[in-house]
Amino acid sequence: MTLEIVYHDDYLLHEHSPTHPERRERLMYTMDQMQEEGVFDLDMVELVEPEAASEEALARVHTPDYLDRLKEMSMRGGGSLSGDTHVSEHTWHQSRLAAGGVVRGCRDVVEDSCESSFVMARPGGHHAFADRGHGFCFTNNTAVAVREIQESYDEVDRVLVWDWDAHHFDGTQEIFYSDPSVLTMSVHQTGRTLFPGTGYVDEVGEDEGEGFNVNVPVLPKTGDSGYLRVVEEVFEPVAREYDPDLVFVEAGQDCHFTDPITDLGVTADGYRRMMERAVDLAEDVSGGDLVASLCGGYGIEGGLPYTNLAVVASMAGLDTSNIREPAVYQPPQRQPDVDDVVAKVKSTHDEYWNL
Amino acid sequence: MIVGVDAGGTNVDAAVVGEDGVQETAKLPAEDVSATVLRDLFREISDGYTVDRVVVSTTRVLNRIVQDRLPSCSSVLVPGVGLAVEHAFAADDNQVVRGCIDHRGRVTESPVVDAEPRHPVVAVTAKFSPRNPSVEEEVAEELEADVVALGHEAGGRLDFPGRAATTAANARSKPAFQEFREAVASATEDLSFNAPVYVLRGDGSMVGEGKASDAPASTTRSGPASSSVGLLALSGERDAVCVDVGGTTTDVTPAVDGYPLTREGYEHDGFSTFYEGVSSGDLPLGGDTRVTEDGLARRREDYAAAFGGEAPAFTDALNVLGAGVGDTDASETAFADAGLSEADAETVVEEYVAELSDAVESAVEEAEGSPEVAVFGGALAGCLSSRLEEEVDLDVVVPEHADVCGAVGCAAAKVSVRTEVHVDSPRGRMTVSSVGSRSKSVEKGRRYSGEELHDVVVEETVEETKAAGGDAGVEDVEVLDVRRFNVVEDGKVEGEIADAVARVKPGIRWL
């Protein structure tokens, strides 16, 4: 199994502010871990450097006004899109490079130069709308890549976007809300307790896209078993019925129990199991075509190095039995079940899917 | 004066070199370089000179690898959490010890040493040990072993499987290297040299013998390293293909901009390291290569007849054609006794030159076409240079003293260590890794400006160079990378983590 890891040193340039959770060391600690593990020396792993996405590719998703504003603000040396989303001199370049990384990963998978791809980019993109950004996101990297791939390859009609970031993917949802060619599914900490406050079960898509947006908001502290149940009872049956040509995972690693800005209970082993399910699903529905892109994840020391390694090792088909957090980190003992939300999703989506 | 000694597989060469160039040279046939051989050699060349430094290159470790004579080793691993430990299995006995160091060098799980190594030669390697050497030291103390190599002494690079393999290679190389070190020490003491001893590494740089003893597997490519450095120093060429014809092999090494090209890693039949070494192509052909009626036998059995062997070898073929090396009568007799003719001699020499010219052309390609000269060394260089020149699109030069180019290369080497500094200021710790790793305290919570960090890595590189026996000044240090980030705990900046890499640029004395 060959896995491509897409990474660029310039992903370390952009900073919101010195104490902001979305900092460059999110990637640096992970790179240290991967280097020490010898991941990049493995025969089945290839490290590649992306190019920036073209302005044409960005313009398929974002409005000209927004792109001009973002570019100008960055060129000017900085500004803010919202209280916690700061633009720096590097933001324009780095956002294009992040989108370009996701495009690269998707292209290489579709063209079979690798079997799967993990894009380790920042900033993330799933809170970016067509005409605005917030939630640490500027360009919707996933949407840019999906549109580019659908435009470039006749064989890719339907794409599944499976977002397991702790935060609801409000930007991605809105961009594809009326589009049945992209099935968007998110499991996230309920918007009642976490930014951005959206992502309820009854947000199912509209017009032709009605039924093609699936939200599963879970309670704080939900852990591995709850997440796995959502995968088994909701995502897998819907995905199999949809039968996509490409499986795309928005791999937010902020469901980890050490994450400082969320309140969930997933472990590195939970991430490993979720990614194994995604790999199996892709084998069944899309001929193995699978792209994952790092989204959130702010448990910089106790979470990201281990969750990212778990995800990468699962995608590469490596032995994952020793991947866990060091014993100094312990997950919460009591975790809520997901009975209520799974039941609600099933009844809401009953008219669209065989659940 | 500097005494350079190149102990190859079949000969040991020596040279006394000073600011005015090569003063004395000597060559002795010796398959095993003992204290007696070295003493004789030193006595022959050093009389009347004040010796400031002795630099040695040895193929002893390499020879033992090739002859499969290195001892077996038990590799004790502390993998902590992560990928399956089998990725780091590099010995025929691998044992796993519980315990964990994280990426910041914190011990997140204490080691529990319940390993019982099967062999008296032991390698101990922990994941992230360059960030915290204490776990390896603690584990080693609890093991019973005659010879121990530690992972953090192998080098500072983050690569646990590579470090485990390199540490096992160091452990297995230690006894052979130690024998050689003792022979050198005995010979220099007998002659009251009172001069420090340095060892040439496979990348053409030298290091103090103490540091070399921690990582003797780094000498595995020192044969082609010493000859190529020597040939550049002797010829004054900066872009060239260096060719050294030895007894057993011929080394072909491209050099660009005044230094041999290097590549990372060495591997032979389960012995593997991540050390840089000169990028040489080694033909399994040399002066002692046996000649039979089928041509070059691609193996060495003994010295050529011209130097006391029984059977005809490549040197004897050259003598049959009039080269005049050593005892030419013995060459002719051996050839005749084996039923070989002058035509057979011509055939094997043509065969050799054809293979050599292919190797030279590959080296030119590797150097992206920049060399316009081949610098030819070894005792047979003079007899072969015109034939090589006919076959390749390069000028071929044989500099004076080319027969002892390896010994001159040792004398011309400099100390060059790549130094990596990792600062974790919230923990108040700095680790400095070059040849081995060491930790020191820094002010807790300290934040560095770019300039301060630059100064720190330059200072530490100078320090490491001194510890390795060099004498670099601040102006010799080249900073390769500086990066840092804040450590934020509970919404506050508690300090920073900084990484910086620098080196003393590799170079050649007198070039």
Short mmCIF file of N, CA and C in Angstrom, two decimals, chain A residues 185-331:
data_model
loop_
_atom_site.label_atom_id
_atom_site.label_comp_id
_atom_site.label_asym_id
_atom_site.label_seq_id
_atom_site.Cartn_x
_atom_site.Cartn_y
_atom_site.Cartn_z
N MET A 185 -20.65 14.74 5.17
CA MET A 185 -21.06 14.15 6.44
C MET A 185 -20.11 14.62 7.54
N SER A 186 -20.68 15.05 8.66
CA SER A 186 -19.83 15.53 9.76
C SER A 186 -20.27 14.93 11.09
N VAL A 187 -19.30 14.48 11.87
CA VAL A 187 -19.57 14.15 13.27
C VAL A 187 -18.76 15.14 14.08
N HIS A 188 -19.40 15.80 15.03
CA HIS A 188 -18.74 16.90 15.74
C HIS A 188 -19.37 17.10 17.11
N GLN A 189 -18.64 17.78 17.95
CA GLN A 189 -19.19 18.12 19.28
C GLN A 189 -20.34 19.08 19.05
N THR A 190 -21.45 18.82 19.71
CA THR A 190 -22.67 19.57 19.44
C THR A 190 -22.46 21.10 19.48
N GLY A 191 -23.08 21.77 18.56
CA GLY A 191 -22.97 23.22 18.46
C GLY A 191 -23.51 23.96 19.68
N ARG A 192 -24.22 23.22 20.53
CA ARG A 192 -24.68 23.88 21.77
C ARG A 192 -23.51 24.17 22.68
N THR A 193 -22.42 23.43 22.51
CA THR A 193 -21.29 23.59 23.44
C THR A 193 -20.00 23.99 22.74
N LEU A 194 -20.02 24.17 21.44
CA LEU A 194 -18.76 24.44 20.75
C LEU A 194 -18.97 25.26 19.49
N PHE A 195 -17.99 26.09 19.18
CA PHE A 195 -17.93 26.83 17.91
C PHE A 195 -18.12 25.84 16.75
N PRO A 196 -18.78 26.15 15.67
CA PRO A 196 -19.39 27.46 15.34
C PRO A 196 -20.86 27.55 15.72
N GLY A 197 -21.36 26.57 16.47
CA GLY A 197 -22.73 26.65 16.93
C GLY A 197 -23.75 26.13 15.92
N THR A 198 -23.29 25.56 14.83
CA THR A 198 -24.20 24.99 13.82
C THR A 198 -24.00 23.48 13.77
N GLY A 199 -24.62 22.85 12.75
CA GLY A 199 -24.39 21.42 12.54
C GLY A 199 -25.44 20.55 13.19
N TYR A 200 -26.69 20.97 13.13
CA TYR A 200 -27.74 20.16 13.74
C TYR A 200 -28.24 19.13 12.74
N VAL A 201 -28.92 18.14 13.28
CA VAL A 201 -29.31 16.98 12.47
C VAL A 201 -30.23 17.39 11.32
N ASP A 202 -31.05 18.41 11.57
CA ASP A 202 -32.02 18.77 10.53
C ASP A 202 -31.43 19.64 9.41
N GLU A 203 -30.14 19.90 9.45
CA GLU A 203 -29.49 20.59 8.33
C GLU A 203 -29.12 19.51 7.31
N VAL A 204 -30.03 19.24 6.37
CA VAL A 204 -29.88 18.05 5.51
C VAL A 204 -29.54 18.39 4.07
N GLY A 205 -29.34 19.66 3.77
CA GLY A 205 -29.11 20.05 2.38
C GLY A 205 -30.38 20.65 1.82
N GLU A 206 -30.27 21.25 0.62
CA GLU A 206 -31.47 21.86 0.06
C GLU A 206 -31.50 21.66 -1.45
N ASP A 207 -32.67 21.93 -2.01
CA ASP A 207 -32.90 21.75 -3.45
C ASP A 207 -32.40 20.38 -3.90
N GLU A 208 -31.58 20.35 -4.95
CA GLU A 208 -31.11 19.04 -5.44
C GLU A 208 -30.20 18.35 -4.43
N GLY A 209 -29.65 19.15 -3.54
CA GLY A 209 -28.73 18.58 -2.56
C GLY A 209 -29.43 18.10 -1.30
N GLU A 210 -30.75 18.14 -1.28
CA GLU A 210 -31.47 17.73 -0.07
C GLU A 210 -31.19 16.25 0.22
N GLY A 211 -30.80 15.97 1.43
CA GLY A 211 -30.45 14.61 1.85
C GLY A 211 -28.97 14.32 1.72
N PHE A 212 -28.23 15.22 1.07
CA PHE A 212 -26.80 14.95 0.85
C PHE A 212 -25.89 15.68 1.85
N ASN A 213 -26.47 16.09 2.96
CA ASN A 213 -25.66 16.64 4.06
C ASN A 213 -26.10 15.96 5.34
N VAL A 214 -25.17 15.29 6.01
CA VAL A 214 -25.50 14.51 7.20
C VAL A 214 -24.70 15.05 8.39
N ASN A 215 -25.41 15.53 9.41
CA ASN A 215 -24.74 16.01 10.61
C ASN A 215 -25.02 15.09 11.79
N VAL A 216 -23.98 14.77 12.53
CA VAL A 216 -24.15 13.98 13.75
C VAL A 216 -23.48 14.72 14.91
N PRO A 217 -24.23 15.58 15.59
CA PRO A 217 -23.65 16.31 16.72
C PRO A 217 -23.64 15.44 17.97
N VAL A 218 -22.46 15.26 18.56
CA VAL A 218 -22.36 14.37 19.73
C VAL A 218 -22.09 15.20 20.99
N LEU A 219 -22.35 14.57 22.13
CA LEU A 219 -22.21 15.27 23.41
C LEU A 219 -20.74 15.39 23.80
N PRO A 220 -20.42 16.38 24.64
CA PRO A 220 -19.06 16.47 25.18
C PRO A 220 -18.65 15.15 25.82
N LYS A 221 -17.37 14.84 25.76
CA LYS A 221 -16.74 13.63 26.31
C LYS A 221 -16.97 12.37 25.48
N THR A 222 -17.72 12.48 24.39
CA THR A 222 -17.92 11.28 23.57
C THR A 222 -16.56 10.75 23.14
N GLY A 223 -16.40 9.42 23.24
CA GLY A 223 -15.09 8.83 22.98
C GLY A 223 -15.10 7.82 21.85
N ASP A 224 -14.13 6.92 21.89
CA ASP A 224 -13.92 5.98 20.78
C ASP A 224 -15.18 5.18 20.43
N SER A 225 -15.84 4.62 21.46
CA SER A 225 -16.96 3.72 21.14
C SER A 225 -18.10 4.50 20.50
N GLY A 226 -18.35 5.72 20.98
CA GLY A 226 -19.40 6.54 20.39
C GLY A 226 -19.09 6.87 18.94
N TYR A 227 -17.87 7.29 18.70
CA TYR A 227 -17.47 7.64 17.33
C TYR A 227 -17.57 6.44 16.40
N LEU A 228 -17.11 5.29 16.89
CA LEU A 228 -17.15 4.09 16.04
C LEU A 228 -18.58 3.70 15.72
N ARG A 229 -19.46 3.93 16.67
CA ARG A 229 -20.86 3.58 16.43
C ARG A 229 -21.46 4.50 15.36
N VAL A 230 -21.10 5.77 15.40
CA VAL A 230 -21.59 6.71 14.36
C VAL A 230 -21.09 6.25 12.99
N VAL A 231 -19.84 5.83 12.96
CA VAL A 231 -19.27 5.36 11.69
C VAL A 231 -20.05 4.16 11.17
N GLU A 232 -20.28 3.21 12.06
CA GLU A 232 -20.92 1.96 11.63
C GLU A 232 -22.39 2.15 11.26
N GLU A 233 -23.10 2.94 12.07
CA GLU A 233 -24.55 2.98 11.90
C GLU A 233 -25.01 4.10 10.98
N VAL A 234 -24.18 5.09 10.77
CA VAL A 234 -24.62 6.21 9.92
C VAL A 234 -23.72 6.36 8.69
N PHE A 235 -22.44 6.62 8.93
CA PHE A 235 -21.58 6.99 7.80
C PHE A 235 -21.41 5.85 6.80
N GLU A 236 -21.09 4.69 7.30
CA GLU A 236 -20.81 3.59 6.34
C GLU A 236 -22.04 3.24 5.49
N PRO A 237 -23.22 3.06 6.11
CA PRO A 237 -24.36 2.71 5.25
C PRO A 237 -24.69 3.82 4.23
N VAL A 238 -24.61 5.08 4.66
CA VAL A 238 -24.92 6.18 3.73
C VAL A 238 -23.87 6.21 2.61
N ALA A 239 -22.61 6.08 3.01
CA ALA A 239 -21.53 6.15 2.02
C ALA A 239 -21.64 5.02 1.00
N ARG A 240 -21.95 3.83 1.48
CA ARG A 240 -22.05 2.69 0.54
C ARG A 240 -23.20 2.90 -0.43
N GLU A 241 -24.29 3.43 0.09
CA GLU A 241 -25.44 3.65 -0.79
C GLU A 241 -25.13 4.75 -1.81
N TYR A 242 -24.38 5.76 -1.38
CA TYR A 242 -24.04 6.88 -2.26
C TYR A 242 -23.04 6.44 -3.33
N ASP A 243 -22.14 5.53 -2.96
CA ASP A 243 -21.16 4.95 -3.88
C ASP A 243 -20.28 6.01 -4.55
N PRO A 244 -19.47 6.72 -3.77
CA PRO A 244 -18.66 7.81 -4.33
C PRO A 244 -17.49 7.30 -5.17
N ASP A 245 -16.92 8.20 -5.99
CA ASP A 245 -15.73 7.87 -6.79
C ASP A 245 -14.46 8.21 -6.02
N LEU A 246 -14.59 9.03 -5.01
CA LEU A 246 -13.43 9.41 -4.19
C LEU A 246 -13.90 9.62 -2.75
N VAL A 247 -13.15 9.06 -1.80
CA VAL A 247 -13.47 9.28 -0.38
C VAL A 247 -12.48 10.30 0.17
N PHE A 248 -13.02 11.36 0.75
CA PHE A 248 -12.17 12.43 1.30
C PHE A 248 -12.46 12.57 2.79
N VAL A 249 -11.43 12.50 3.60
CA VAL A 249 -11.61 12.65 5.06
C VAL A 249 -11.01 13.98 5.50
N GLU A 250 -11.84 14.81 6.13
CA GLU A 250 -11.34 16.01 6.81
C GLU A 250 -10.89 15.53 8.17
N ALA A 251 -9.59 15.29 8.31
CA ALA A 251 -9.10 14.64 9.52
C ALA A 251 -8.79 15.67 10.60
N GLY A 252 -9.81 16.11 11.29
CA GLY A 252 -9.60 16.99 12.44
C GLY A 252 -9.19 16.13 13.62
N GLN A 253 -8.05 16.44 14.21
CA GLN A 253 -7.57 15.59 15.30
C GLN A 253 -7.90 16.21 16.67
N ASP A 254 -8.88 17.13 16.67
CA ASP A 254 -9.22 17.82 17.92
C ASP A 254 -10.31 17.12 18.71
N CYS A 255 -10.67 15.90 18.33
CA CYS A 255 -11.56 15.11 19.18
C CYS A 255 -10.74 14.39 20.24
N HIS A 256 -9.42 14.56 20.16
CA HIS A 256 -8.55 13.88 21.12
C HIS A 256 -8.78 14.42 22.53
N PHE A 257 -8.67 13.55 23.50
CA PHE A 257 -9.02 13.95 24.87
C PHE A 257 -8.08 14.99 25.47
N THR A 258 -6.90 15.20 24.87
CA THR A 258 -6.01 16.25 25.42
C THR A 258 -6.23 17.60 24.76
N ASP A 259 -7.16 17.68 23.81
CA ASP A 259 -7.30 18.94 23.07
C ASP A 259 -7.76 20.06 24.01
N PRO A 260 -7.08 21.20 23.98
CA PRO A 260 -7.40 22.25 24.95
C PRO A 260 -8.63 23.09 24.60
N ILE A 261 -9.12 23.02 23.36
CA ILE A 261 -10.25 23.91 23.03
C ILE A 261 -11.53 23.14 22.70
N THR A 262 -11.49 21.83 22.84
CA THR A 262 -12.71 21.04 22.65
C THR A 262 -12.90 20.18 23.90
N ASP A 263 -13.93 19.34 23.90
CA ASP A 263 -14.21 18.56 25.11
C ASP A 263 -14.70 17.16 24.73
N LEU A 264 -13.85 16.44 24.01
CA LEU A 264 -14.23 15.09 23.58
C LEU A 264 -13.26 14.06 24.17
N GLY A 265 -13.49 12.78 23.86
CA GLY A 265 -12.70 11.74 24.54
C GLY A 265 -12.05 10.72 23.63
N VAL A 266 -11.80 11.09 22.37
CA VAL A 266 -11.24 10.11 21.43
C VAL A 266 -9.74 9.94 21.70
N THR A 267 -9.25 8.71 21.53
CA THR A 267 -7.82 8.41 21.75
C THR A 267 -7.13 8.22 20.39
N ALA A 268 -5.82 8.09 20.44
CA ALA A 268 -5.07 7.80 19.21
C ALA A 268 -5.56 6.48 18.63
N ASP A 269 -5.89 5.53 19.50
CA ASP A 269 -6.37 4.25 19.00
C ASP A 269 -7.74 4.41 18.33
N GLY A 270 -8.56 5.32 18.87
CA GLY A 270 -9.86 5.60 18.24
C GLY A 270 -9.66 6.16 16.84
N TYR A 271 -8.70 7.06 16.70
CA TYR A 271 -8.39 7.60 15.37
C TYR A 271 -7.91 6.50 14.43
N ARG A 272 -7.11 5.62 14.97
CA ARG A 272 -6.61 4.51 14.16
C ARG A 272 -7.77 3.69 13.64
N ARG A 273 -8.72 3.41 14.52
CA ARG A 273 -9.85 2.56 14.09
C ARG A 273 -10.74 3.30 13.09
N MET A 274 -10.94 4.59 13.31
CA MET A 274 -11.76 5.34 12.33
C MET A 274 -11.10 5.34 10.96
N MET A 275 -9.77 5.56 10.94
CA MET A 275 -9.10 5.60 9.64
C MET A 275 -9.10 4.23 8.99
N GLU A 276 -8.98 3.18 9.78
CA GLU A 276 -9.06 1.84 9.17
C GLU A 276 -10.42 1.62 8.52
N ARG A 277 -11.46 2.14 9.17
CA ARG A 277 -12.81 2.00 8.57
C ARG A 277 -12.88 2.80 7.27
N ALA A 278 -12.26 3.97 7.28
CA ALA A 278 -12.27 4.80 6.06
C ALA A 278 -11.52 4.10 4.93
N VAL A 279 -10.39 3.47 5.29
CA VAL A 279 -9.60 2.74 4.27
C VAL A 279 -10.44 1.60 3.70
N ASP A 280 -11.08 0.84 4.59
CA ASP A 280 -11.91 -0.29 4.12
C ASP A 280 -13.07 0.20 3.25
N LEU A 281 -13.66 1.30 3.69
CA LEU A 281 -14.78 1.86 2.93
C LEU A 281 -14.32 2.25 1.52
N ALA A 282 -13.18 2.94 1.47
CA ALA A 282 -12.67 3.37 0.17
C ALA A 282 -12.37 2.16 -0.72
N GLU A 283 -11.85 1.10 -0.12
CA GLU A 283 -11.60 -0.12 -0.89
C GLU A 283 -12.88 -0.60 -1.55
N ASP A 284 -13.97 -0.54 -0.78
CA ASP A 284 -15.24 -1.08 -1.28
C ASP A 284 -15.94 -0.18 -2.29
N VAL A 285 -15.85 1.15 -2.08
CA VAL A 285 -16.69 2.02 -2.90
C VAL A 285 -15.93 2.79 -3.98
N SER A 286 -14.65 3.11 -3.74
CA SER A 286 -13.98 4.00 -4.69
C SER A 286 -12.68 3.39 -5.20
N GLY A 287 -12.62 2.09 -5.20
CA GLY A 287 -11.40 1.42 -5.67
C GLY A 287 -10.19 1.78 -4.83
N GLY A 288 -10.42 2.14 -3.57
CA GLY A 288 -9.31 2.47 -2.66
C GLY A 288 -8.90 3.93 -2.71
N ASP A 289 -9.52 4.73 -3.59
CA ASP A 289 -9.11 6.15 -3.69
C ASP A 289 -9.52 6.91 -2.43
N LEU A 290 -8.51 7.30 -1.66
CA LEU A 290 -8.76 7.92 -0.36
C LEU A 290 -7.77 9.06 -0.14
N VAL A 291 -8.31 10.22 0.21
CA VAL A 291 -7.45 11.36 0.56
C VAL A 291 -7.88 11.84 1.94
N ALA A 292 -6.90 12.08 2.82
CA ALA A 292 -7.23 12.67 4.12
C ALA A 292 -6.42 13.94 4.26
N SER A 293 -7.04 14.93 4.88
CA SER A 293 -6.36 16.21 5.04
C SER A 293 -6.46 16.64 6.49
N LEU A 294 -5.33 16.98 7.06
CA LEU A 294 -5.33 17.42 8.46
C LEU A 294 -6.19 18.67 8.58
N CYS A 295 -7.09 18.64 9.55
CA CYS A 295 -7.94 19.81 9.75
C CYS A 295 -7.54 20.42 11.10
N GLY A 296 -8.42 20.38 12.11
CA GLY A 296 -8.04 20.93 13.41
C GLY A 296 -7.17 19.95 14.18
N GLY A 297 -7.02 20.27 15.48
CA GLY A 297 -6.17 19.43 16.33
C GLY A 297 -5.19 20.32 17.05
N TYR A 298 -5.45 20.56 18.34
CA TYR A 298 -4.67 21.56 19.08
C TYR A 298 -4.03 20.96 20.33
N GLY A 299 -4.20 19.65 20.50
CA GLY A 299 -3.51 18.94 21.58
C GLY A 299 -2.09 18.71 21.07
N ILE A 300 -1.32 19.77 21.11
CA ILE A 300 -0.07 19.80 20.35
C ILE A 300 0.93 18.75 20.81
N GLU A 301 0.99 18.54 22.11
CA GLU A 301 2.01 17.62 22.63
C GLU A 301 1.48 16.21 22.87
N GLY A 302 0.31 16.11 23.48
CA GLY A 302 -0.18 14.79 23.86
C GLY A 302 -1.10 14.17 22.83
N GLY A 303 -1.55 14.98 21.86
CA GLY A 303 -2.51 14.47 20.89
C GLY A 303 -1.95 14.29 19.50
N LEU A 304 -1.62 15.43 18.87
CA LEU A 304 -1.30 15.40 17.43
C LEU A 304 -0.21 14.40 17.01
N PRO A 305 0.94 14.34 17.72
CA PRO A 305 1.96 13.41 17.24
C PRO A 305 1.44 11.97 17.15
N TYR A 306 0.57 11.60 18.09
CA TYR A 306 0.10 10.22 18.16
C TYR A 306 -1.12 9.98 17.26
N THR A 307 -2.03 10.97 17.21
CA THR A 307 -3.19 10.79 16.33
C THR A 307 -2.75 10.83 14.86
N ASN A 308 -1.86 11.75 14.54
CA ASN A 308 -1.40 11.81 13.15
C ASN A 308 -0.66 10.53 12.76
N LEU A 309 0.16 10.04 13.69
CA LEU A 309 0.90 8.80 13.40
C LEU A 309 -0.08 7.64 13.21
N ALA A 310 -1.13 7.61 14.05
CA ALA A 310 -2.12 6.54 13.95
C ALA A 310 -2.80 6.58 12.58
N VAL A 311 -3.15 7.78 12.16
CA VAL A 311 -3.85 7.94 10.88
C VAL A 311 -2.93 7.55 9.71
N VAL A 312 -1.71 8.03 9.76
CA VAL A 312 -0.76 7.75 8.69
C VAL A 312 -0.45 6.25 8.62
N ALA A 313 -0.23 5.64 9.79
CA ALA A 313 0.10 4.22 9.82
C ALA A 313 -1.07 3.38 9.31
N SER A 314 -2.29 3.78 9.66
CA SER A 314 -3.46 3.03 9.16
C SER A 314 -3.57 3.14 7.65
N MET A 315 -3.33 4.34 7.13
CA MET A 315 -3.43 4.53 5.68
C MET A 315 -2.34 3.74 4.95
N ALA A 316 -1.16 3.62 5.58
CA ALA A 316 -0.05 2.92 4.94
C ALA A 316 -0.10 1.41 5.17
N GLY A 317 -1.08 0.97 5.97
CA GLY A 317 -1.21 -0.46 6.22
C GLY A 317 -0.13 -1.00 7.16
N LEU A 318 0.38 -0.14 8.05
CA LEU A 318 1.43 -0.56 8.97
C LEU A 318 0.83 -1.16 10.24
N ASP A 319 1.67 -1.87 10.97
CA ASP A 319 1.26 -2.40 12.27
C ASP A 319 1.05 -1.21 13.22
N THR A 320 -0.15 -1.11 13.77
CA THR A 320 -0.48 0.05 14.62
C THR A 320 -0.60 -0.33 16.10
N SER A 321 -0.22 -1.56 16.43
CA SER A 321 -0.53 -2.06 17.78
C SER A 321 0.18 -1.30 18.90
N ASN A 322 1.26 -0.60 18.58
CA ASN A 322 1.99 0.12 19.64
C ASN A 322 1.73 1.63 19.60
N ILE A 323 0.76 2.05 18.81
CA ILE A 323 0.50 3.49 18.72
C ILE A 323 -0.56 3.88 19.75
N ARG A 324 -0.13 4.67 20.68
CA ARG A 324 -1.00 5.15 21.75
C ARG A 324 -0.35 6.37 22.36
N GLU A 325 -1.06 7.04 23.26
CA GLU A 325 -0.47 8.15 23.97
C GLU A 325 0.45 7.57 25.06
N PRO A 326 1.53 8.27 25.44
CA PRO A 326 2.30 7.83 26.61
C PRO A 326 1.39 7.80 27.85
N ALA A 327 1.79 6.98 28.82
CA ALA A 327 0.91 6.74 29.96
C ALA A 327 0.61 7.98 30.81
N VAL A 328 1.38 9.06 30.62
CA VAL A 328 1.09 10.27 31.41
C VAL A 328 -0.23 10.93 30.98
N TYR A 329 -0.74 10.53 29.84
CA TYR A 329 -2.03 11.08 29.38
C TYR A 329 -3.11 10.01 29.53
N GLN A 330 -4.18 10.33 30.21
CA GLN A 330 -5.26 9.34 30.41
C GLN A 330 -6.59 9.90 29.91
N PRO A 331 -7.33 9.13 29.09
CA PRO A 331 -8.62 9.61 28.58
C PRO A 331 -9.67 9.62 29.69
#
